[in-house]
Coordinates of C-alpha atoms in Angstrom, one line a residue:
Chain A
M1 CA 16.9 31.8 25.4
S2 CA 15.6 30.0 28.4
N3 CA 12.7 32.5 28.3
H4 CA 12.0 31.4 24.8
S5 CA 12.1 27.7 25.6
E6 CA 9.7 28.3 28.5
L7 CA 7.3 30.0 26.1
I8 CA 7.6 27.0 23.7
D9 CA 7.0 24.5 26.5
K10 CA 3.9 26.4 27.6
Y11 CA 2.7 26.4 24.0
F12 CA 2.9 22.6 23.9
E13 CA 1.3 22.3 27.3
G14 CA -1.5 24.4 26.0
Q15 CA -0.9 26.9 28.8
L16 CA -0.1 30.1 27.1
T17 CA -1.9 33.1 28.5
E18 CA -3.4 35.6 26.1
K19 CA -0.5 37.9 26.5
E20 CA 2.0 35.1 26.0
R21 CA 0.2 33.9 23.0
I22 CA 0.7 37.4 21.4
I23 CA 4.4 37.3 22.2
F24 CA 4.6 33.8 20.8
D25 CA 3.0 34.8 17.6
E26 CA 5.2 37.8 17.2
M27 CA 8.3 35.6 17.8
M28 CA 7.1 33.1 15.2
A29 CA 6.8 35.9 12.7
S30 CA 10.1 37.7 13.5
D31 CA 12.6 35.3 14.9
Q32 CA 13.8 32.6 12.5
H33 CA 15.6 30.6 15.2
F34 CA 12.5 30.5 17.4
R35 CA 10.3 29.4 14.4
E36 CA 12.7 26.6 13.5
S37 CA 12.8 25.4 17.1
V38 CA 8.9 25.3 17.3
D39 CA 8.7 23.7 13.9
F40 CA 11.2 21.0 14.8
Q41 CA 9.2 20.2 18.0
I42 CA 5.9 20.1 16.1
K43 CA 7.5 17.6 13.7
T44 CA 8.8 15.6 16.7
K45 CA 5.3 15.5 18.0
K46 CA 4.1 14.2 14.7
A47 CA 6.9 11.6 14.6
F48 CA 5.8 10.2 18.0
Q49 CA 2.2 10.1 16.8
N50 CA 3.2 8.2 13.6
Q51 CA 5.1 5.7 15.7
E52 CA 2.3 5.1 18.0
R53 CA -0.2 4.8 15.1
K54 CA 2.0 2.3 13.4
S55 CA 2.2 0.1 16.5
L56 CA -1.6 0.4 17.0
K57 CA -2.2 -0.4 13.4
S58 CA -0.2 -3.6 13.6
L59 CA -2.1 -4.6 16.8
L60 CA -5.4 -4.1 15.0
G61 CA -4.1 -5.9 11.9
Q62 CA -3.4 -8.8 14.2
I63 CA -6.9 -8.7 15.6
E64 CA -8.3 -8.5 12.1
E65 CA -6.4 -11.6 11.2
D66 CA -7.7 -13.4 14.3
I67 CA -11.3 -12.4 13.3
L68 CA -10.9 -13.6 9.7
E69 CA -9.5 -16.9 11.1
S70 CA -12.3 -17.4 13.5
E71 CA -14.9 -16.5 10.8
K72 CA -13.6 -19.4 8.9
D73 CA -14.0 -21.6 11.9
V74 CA -17.5 -20.4 12.5
K75 CA -18.4 -21.2 8.9
I76 CA -17.2 -24.7 9.4
K77 CA -19.2 -24.8 12.5
K78 CA -22.3 -23.5 10.8
I79 CA -22.3 -26.3 8.2
K80 CA -22.2 -28.8 10.9
S81 CA -24.2 -27.1 13.6
R82 CA -27.3 -29.1 13.0
N83 CA -25.5 -32.0 14.3
L84 CA -22.4 -31.1 16.3
W85 CA -21.2 -34.6 16.8
P86 CA -19.1 -35.0 13.7
F87 CA -17.5 -31.7 14.5
L88 CA -16.7 -32.6 18.0
I89 CA -15.3 -36.0 17.0
A90 CA -13.1 -34.2 14.5
A91 CA -12.0 -31.8 17.1
V92 CA -11.1 -34.6 19.5
L93 CA -9.2 -36.4 16.8
I94 CA -7.3 -33.3 15.8
S95 CA -6.4 -32.7 19.5
V96 CA -5.3 -36.3 20.0
I97 CA -3.0 -35.9 17.0
A98 CA -1.8 -32.5 18.2
I99 CA -1.1 -33.9 21.7
T100 CA 0.8 -36.8 20.4
F101 CA 2.8 -34.5 18.2
F102 CA 3.4 -32.1 21.0
V103 CA 4.4 -34.8 23.5
K104 CA 6.8 -36.3 20.9
R105 CA 8.3 -33.1 20.0
N106 CA 8.8 -32.2 23.6
I107 CA 10.6 -35.4 24.3
V108 CA 12.9 -34.8 21.4
S109 CA 13.6 -31.2 21.8
S110 CA 12.8 -30.0 25.3
E111 CA 16.5 -29.9 26.3
N112 CA 17.8 -27.6 23.7
E113 CA 14.7 -25.5 23.2
Y114 CA 14.4 -24.3 26.7
P115 CA 17.9 -24.1 28.0
Q116 CA 16.9 -23.7 31.6
D117 CA 13.7 -25.6 31.1
F118 CA 11.5 -23.1 32.7
Y119 CA 8.8 -24.7 30.7
A120 CA 9.0 -27.7 33.0
Y121 CA 7.3 -25.5 35.6
Y122 CA 4.5 -24.8 33.3
E123 CA 1.2 -26.6 33.3
A124 CA -2.0 -25.3 31.7
Y125 CA -4.4 -24.1 34.4
P126 CA -7.4 -26.3 34.7
N127 CA -10.8 -25.1 33.6
V128 CA -12.5 -24.3 36.8
V129 CA -15.1 -21.9 35.6
K130 CA -17.2 -23.9 33.1
P131 CA -17.4 -27.6 34.1
I132 CA -17.9 -29.8 31.1
T133 CA -19.4 -33.2 31.4
R134 CA -18.0 -35.7 29.0
G135 CA -20.3 -36.7 26.2
E136 CA -22.4 -33.6 26.7
V137 CA -24.2 -32.3 23.6
I138 CA -23.5 -28.6 23.1
N139 CA -25.9 -26.0 22.0
P140 CA -24.0 -24.0 19.3
D141 CA -25.1 -20.8 21.0
E142 CA -23.1 -21.7 24.1
L143 CA -19.9 -20.4 22.7
E144 CA -18.3 -20.1 26.1
K145 CA -18.8 -23.8 26.8
A146 CA -17.4 -24.6 23.4
A147 CA -14.4 -22.4 24.1
F148 CA -13.7 -24.2 27.3
M149 CA -14.3 -27.5 25.7
A150 CA -11.7 -26.7 23.1
Y151 CA -9.4 -25.5 25.9
E152 CA -9.9 -28.8 27.8
S153 CA -9.2 -30.8 24.8
Q154 CA -6.1 -28.8 24.2
D155 CA -7.2 -27.4 20.9
F156 CA -5.8 -24.1 21.8
K157 CA -6.1 -22.5 18.3
L158 CA -9.8 -23.0 18.4
A159 CA -10.0 -22.0 22.0
D160 CA -8.0 -18.8 21.2
S161 CA -10.4 -17.7 18.5
L162 CA -13.5 -18.6 20.5
F163 CA -12.2 -16.6 23.5
S164 CA -11.6 -13.7 21.2
I165 CA -15.2 -13.7 20.2
L166 CA -16.2 -13.8 23.9
L167 CA -13.9 -11.1 25.1
D168 CA -16.5 -8.3 24.9
Q169 CA -18.7 -10.1 27.4
Q170 CA -16.4 -8.5 30.0
K171 CA -15.9 -11.6 32.0
E172 CA -12.5 -11.1 33.6
Y173 CA -11.6 -14.8 33.8
L174 CA -11.7 -15.0 30.1
L175 CA -8.6 -12.7 30.0
F176 CA -6.8 -15.1 32.2
Y177 CA -7.7 -18.2 30.1
K178 CA -6.9 -16.3 26.9
G179 CA -3.4 -15.7 28.4
I180 CA -2.9 -19.4 29.1
T181 CA -4.0 -20.1 25.5
K182 CA -1.5 -17.7 24.2
I183 CA 1.3 -19.5 26.2
E184 CA 0.2 -22.7 24.6
L185 CA 0.4 -21.0 21.2
E186 CA 3.9 -19.7 22.1
Q187 CA 2.8 -16.1 21.8
Y188 CA 4.4 -15.0 25.0
D189 CA 4.2 -11.3 24.4
S190 CA 0.5 -11.5 23.9
A191 CA 0.2 -13.8 26.9
T192 CA 1.8 -11.3 29.3
T193 CA -0.5 -8.5 28.0
Y194 CA -3.5 -10.6 28.8
F195 CA -2.3 -11.5 32.3
E196 CA -1.4 -7.9 32.9
N197 CA -4.9 -6.8 31.9
Y198 CA -6.4 -9.4 34.1
I199 CA -4.4 -8.2 37.1
Y200 CA -5.6 -4.6 36.3
S201 CA -9.2 -5.8 36.0
D202 CA -11.7 -6.4 38.8
G203 CA -11.1 -10.1 38.6
M204 CA -10.1 -11.6 41.9
Q205 CA -10.2 -15.3 41.4
F206 CA -6.9 -15.8 39.5
R207 CA -4.8 -12.9 40.6
D208 CA -1.9 -15.0 42.0
Q209 CA -2.2 -17.5 39.2
A210 CA -2.0 -14.7 36.6
K211 CA 1.2 -13.4 38.2
W212 CA 2.7 -16.9 38.2
Y213 CA 1.9 -17.5 34.5
M214 CA 3.1 -14.0 33.7
A215 CA 6.5 -14.7 35.3
L216 CA 6.7 -18.0 33.4
S217 CA 5.9 -16.3 30.1
Y218 CA 8.7 -13.9 30.6
L219 CA 11.1 -16.7 31.6
V220 CA 10.3 -19.0 28.7
K221 CA 10.6 -16.0 26.4
G222 CA 14.1 -15.4 27.8
D223 CA 13.4 -12.2 29.6
S224 CA 14.8 -13.3 33.0
I225 CA 14.8 -9.8 34.4
K226 CA 11.1 -9.2 34.1
G227 CA 10.4 -12.8 35.0
K228 CA 12.4 -12.4 38.2
E229 CA 10.6 -9.2 38.9
E230 CA 7.2 -10.9 38.7
L231 CA 8.3 -13.8 40.8
I232 CA 9.4 -11.4 43.5
K233 CA 6.1 -9.6 43.4
L234 CA 4.3 -12.9 43.7
R235 CA 6.4 -14.0 46.6
K236 CA 5.6 -10.7 48.4
S237 CA 1.8 -10.9 47.8
S238 CA 1.0 -14.5 48.5
G239 CA 2.2 -18.1 49.1
Y240 CA 1.0 -19.3 45.8
K241 CA 3.4 -21.8 44.3
M242 CA 5.8 -20.9 47.0
E243 CA 8.2 -23.8 46.6
E244 CA 8.5 -23.3 42.8
V245 CA 8.9 -19.6 43.2
E246 CA 11.8 -20.1 45.6
Q247 CA 13.4 -22.7 43.4
L248 CA 13.2 -20.4 40.3
L249 CA 14.5 -17.4 42.2
L250 CA 17.5 -19.4 43.4
R251 CA 18.2 -20.4 39.9
L252 CA 18.0 -16.9 38.6
K253 CA 20.5 -15.5 41.0
Chain B
M1 CA -21.3 -0.7 28.9
D2 CA -19.8 1.7 26.4
N3 CA -19.0 4.1 29.2
N4 CA -17.0 1.5 30.9
L5 CA -15.2 0.7 27.7
L6 CA -14.4 4.3 27.1
E7 CA -13.1 4.7 30.6
R8 CA -10.8 1.8 30.2
L9 CA -9.7 3.2 26.8
S10 CA -8.8 6.5 28.4
F11 CA -6.3 4.6 30.6
G12 CA -4.8 3.2 27.5
D13 CA -6.2 -0.3 28.0
T14 CA -5.6 -2.0 24.6
T15 CA -8.0 -4.8 25.4
A16 CA -10.8 -2.2 25.5
L17 CA -9.5 -1.1 22.1
E18 CA -9.9 -4.7 20.9
E19 CA -13.4 -5.0 22.3
I20 CA -14.5 -1.8 20.6
Y21 CA -12.9 -3.0 17.4
R22 CA -14.7 -6.2 17.5
K23 CA -18.0 -4.8 18.6
Y24 CA -18.5 -2.3 15.8
R25 CA -16.5 -4.0 13.0
E26 CA -19.3 -6.0 11.4
P27 CA -21.9 -3.1 11.5
F28 CA -19.3 -0.7 10.2
I29 CA -18.4 -3.0 7.3
Q30 CA -22.0 -3.4 6.4
F31 CA -22.6 0.4 6.6
A32 CA -19.5 1.2 4.6
S33 CA -20.2 -1.4 1.9
K34 CA -23.1 0.8 0.8
Y35 CA -20.5 3.4 -0.4
H36 CA -17.5 1.3 -1.4
A37 CA -16.9 -2.2 -2.5
D38 CA -13.3 -2.9 -1.4
K39 CA -13.5 -4.7 1.9
N40 CA -9.8 -4.5 2.5
Q41 CA -9.9 -0.7 2.2
I42 CA -12.9 -0.5 4.4
C43 CA -11.1 -2.5 7.1
D44 CA -8.1 -0.3 6.7
I45 CA -10.2 2.8 7.2
Y46 CA -12.0 1.2 10.1
Q47 CA -8.6 0.7 11.8
D48 CA -7.7 4.3 11.3
V49 CA -11.1 5.3 12.8
I50 CA -10.5 3.2 15.9
I51 CA -7.0 4.6 16.3
A52 CA -8.3 8.2 16.0
L53 CA -10.9 7.4 18.6
F54 CA -8.2 5.9 20.9
E55 CA -6.1 9.1 20.6
K56 CA -9.0 11.4 21.3
V57 CA -10.3 9.4 24.3
K58 CA -6.8 9.1 25.8
K59 CA -6.3 12.9 25.5
K60 CA -9.6 13.4 27.2
K61 CA -10.7 15.4 24.2
L62 CA -13.9 13.5 23.7
Q63 CA -17.0 13.5 25.9
L64 CA -19.4 10.9 24.7
T65 CA -22.7 9.9 26.2
T66 CA -23.8 6.3 26.2
G67 CA -25.0 5.2 22.9
S68 CA -23.2 7.8 20.9
L69 CA -20.0 5.9 20.5
K70 CA -21.4 4.1 17.5
T71 CA -22.7 7.3 15.9
Y72 CA -19.3 8.8 16.4
I73 CA -17.4 5.9 14.8
F74 CA -19.7 5.8 11.9
S75 CA -19.5 9.6 11.2
M76 CA -15.8 9.5 11.5
G77 CA -15.6 6.5 9.2
K78 CA -17.8 8.1 6.7
F79 CA -15.7 11.2 6.6
M80 CA -12.5 9.3 6.2
L81 CA -13.9 7.0 3.6
F82 CA -15.1 9.9 1.5
S83 CA -11.9 11.9 1.9
R84 CA -9.9 8.9 0.8
L85 CA -12.2 8.1 -2.2
K86 CA -11.9 11.7 -3.2
K87 CA -8.1 11.4 -3.1
N88 CA -8.0 8.3 -5.3
A89 CA -9.6 9.9 -8.3
N90 CA -9.7 6.6 -10.1
T91 CA -12.2 5.2 -7.6
E92 CA -15.8 5.9 -8.2
F93 CA -17.0 8.7 -6.1
I94 CA -20.4 8.9 -4.6
A95 CA -21.8 12.3 -3.6
Y96 CA -22.5 12.6 0.1
D97 CA -24.6 14.7 2.3
N98 CA -22.9 17.1 4.7
D99 CA -24.0 15.5 7.9
Y100 CA -20.7 14.8 9.4
F101 CA -20.0 16.9 12.4
E102 CA -17.4 19.4 13.3
G103 CA -14.0 18.5 14.6
L104 CA -13.5 15.8 12.0
A105 CA -11.0 18.0 10.2
D106 CA -8.6 16.6 12.8
Y107 CA -8.6 13.4 10.9
H108 CA -7.2 15.0 7.8
D109 CA -3.7 14.1 9.1
F110 CA -4.5 10.4 8.6
L111 CA -4.7 11.1 4.9
D112 CA -1.8 13.6 4.5
E113 CA 1.4 12.5 2.8
K114 CA 4.2 12.1 5.2
D115 CA 6.8 14.9 5.7
P116 CA 10.3 13.5 4.9
Q117 CA 11.7 15.2 7.9
V118 CA 9.2 13.6 10.2
I119 CA 10.3 10.3 8.9
L120 CA 13.9 11.2 9.7
I121 CA 12.8 12.2 13.2
E122 CA 11.0 8.9 13.6
N123 CA 14.3 7.1 12.9
G124 CA 16.1 9.5 15.2
I125 CA 13.8 8.7 18.1
A126 CA 14.7 5.0 17.8
S127 CA 18.4 5.8 18.2
L128 CA 17.8 7.8 21.4
G129 CA 18.3 6.3 24.9
K130 CA 15.3 4.7 26.6
K131 CA 15.1 7.6 29.1
C132 CA 15.0 10.3 26.4
Q133 CA 12.4 8.3 24.4
E134 CA 10.2 8.0 27.4
L135 CA 10.5 11.7 28.4
L136 CA 9.9 13.0 24.9
R137 CA 7.0 10.6 24.4
L138 CA 5.3 11.7 27.6
F139 CA 5.6 15.4 26.6
Y140 CA 4.8 15.3 22.9
Y141 CA 2.6 12.2 22.6
E142 CA 0.9 11.8 25.9
E143 CA 0.8 15.6 26.2
K144 CA 1.8 15.5 29.9
K145 CA 2.9 18.7 31.6
L146 CA 6.5 19.1 32.7
S147 CA 5.3 18.9 36.3
E148 CA 3.4 15.7 35.7
I149 CA 6.5 14.2 34.0
Q150 CA 8.5 15.1 37.0
E151 CA 6.3 13.0 39.1
I152 CA 6.0 10.1 36.7
L153 CA 9.8 9.8 36.1
N154 CA 10.8 10.7 39.7
Y155 CA 12.8 13.8 39.0
N156 CA 13.6 16.2 41.9
H157 CA 12.5 19.3 40.2
T158 CA 10.7 20.4 37.0
D159 CA 13.9 22.3 36.1
V160 CA 15.7 18.9 35.8
V161 CA 12.9 17.7 33.5
K162 CA 13.3 20.8 31.4
S163 CA 17.1 20.6 31.0
Q164 CA 16.8 16.8 30.4
K165 CA 14.2 17.5 27.7
S166 CA 16.3 20.1 25.9
R167 CA 19.3 17.7 26.1
C168 CA 17.2 14.9 24.5
L169 CA 15.9 17.2 21.8
K170 CA 19.5 18.3 21.1
S171 CA 20.7 14.8 20.6
L172 CA 17.7 14.0 18.5
R173 CA 18.5 16.9 16.3
S174 CA 22.1 16.0 15.9
S175 CA 21.3 12.4 15.1
I176 CA 19.0 13.6 12.3
E177 CA 21.6 16.1 10.9
L178 CA 24.0 13.2 10.8
N179 CA 21.5 11.1 8.8
Q180 CA 20.7 14.0 6.6
D181 CA 24.3 14.3 5.7
K182 CA 24.5 10.7 4.8
I183 CA 21.7 11.2 2.3

């Protein structure tokens, strides 16, 4: 029996020798029990593949939605691209309304929404990569500037779709800012993925920051175990936000 | 640049997947629109193509040189598109040249009907413990060897992996038999 299962394991590892392959084929033809066992494992393999495909499919579906959304935004932009001013003014107005709404809602609901108000430790990271001068007229081709402008004016939905378009420029810091944008949009799972990818990338500038925001995303989401883990990692690797990290760790005990 | 993307993809980096998806999406839709009008279906096929690419690259079964990624995606997409159109007999079918390359037969399984027992197993996997799920996933999906799994999961000996694996399979099987009885 154990001989048989070894043969089957080797079959799945793709390591059968020619001789073993012959025995394997013979067993498949003659031994029903053996055949059933192989068959079940082939189906198990298939089942895992299906699962994985499903989750990839939903990831790509999400990306597709993002793209369609940003195509809409771009269309709006195209109409107004000859003169960007009306668009910018509209964006600013929307942001002002959004901020007012956000601040108001926070005042009303911050206590019950974040029971341990981890969110209080959160503050969007400032734009330090693309300085923007107020009143500057933007060339529509300068998408990156437009993205950071949206980011600075807290129009995170627009920033999110613009960052998405920019991701294939392979600038690591975009991953980091995309992560922050995702926190703002309350998509914490997505946020942690971007921070993680940033940490695995060659980007150096925001490594500690990415760890800090990753920990916060976990905490706000309610996953205190992972959040704590990230905080401990951060404490080990640097002194970034030392005071806050200590405070949070004390609380999480 | 594509090489770098493919390398990241081979490590399972899903942001590389996203980049590739975005990069070839528009050209692919334009290309496929010559053969088929339904944009939703084209997008659906494109997603399958990208998933198939991801699987291949991760299993290191694909060696592409720079620049051929696009050709590969397009050929695969064309193959899947035609196979699907053929299947839906009610859709208008356009004759095609045989220029898709070998190995594409692998993608037939994107089109096959699902085996009901496989669906049962999928549900069974979800009811397994985390450890079993991870071990079986590494072996059957990631196609890791038992010795590699020993390292990844920190077991003392491959024999432990082996016996653990057969225990997991056994409980998977019994959970399925239980469900089968219910039906």
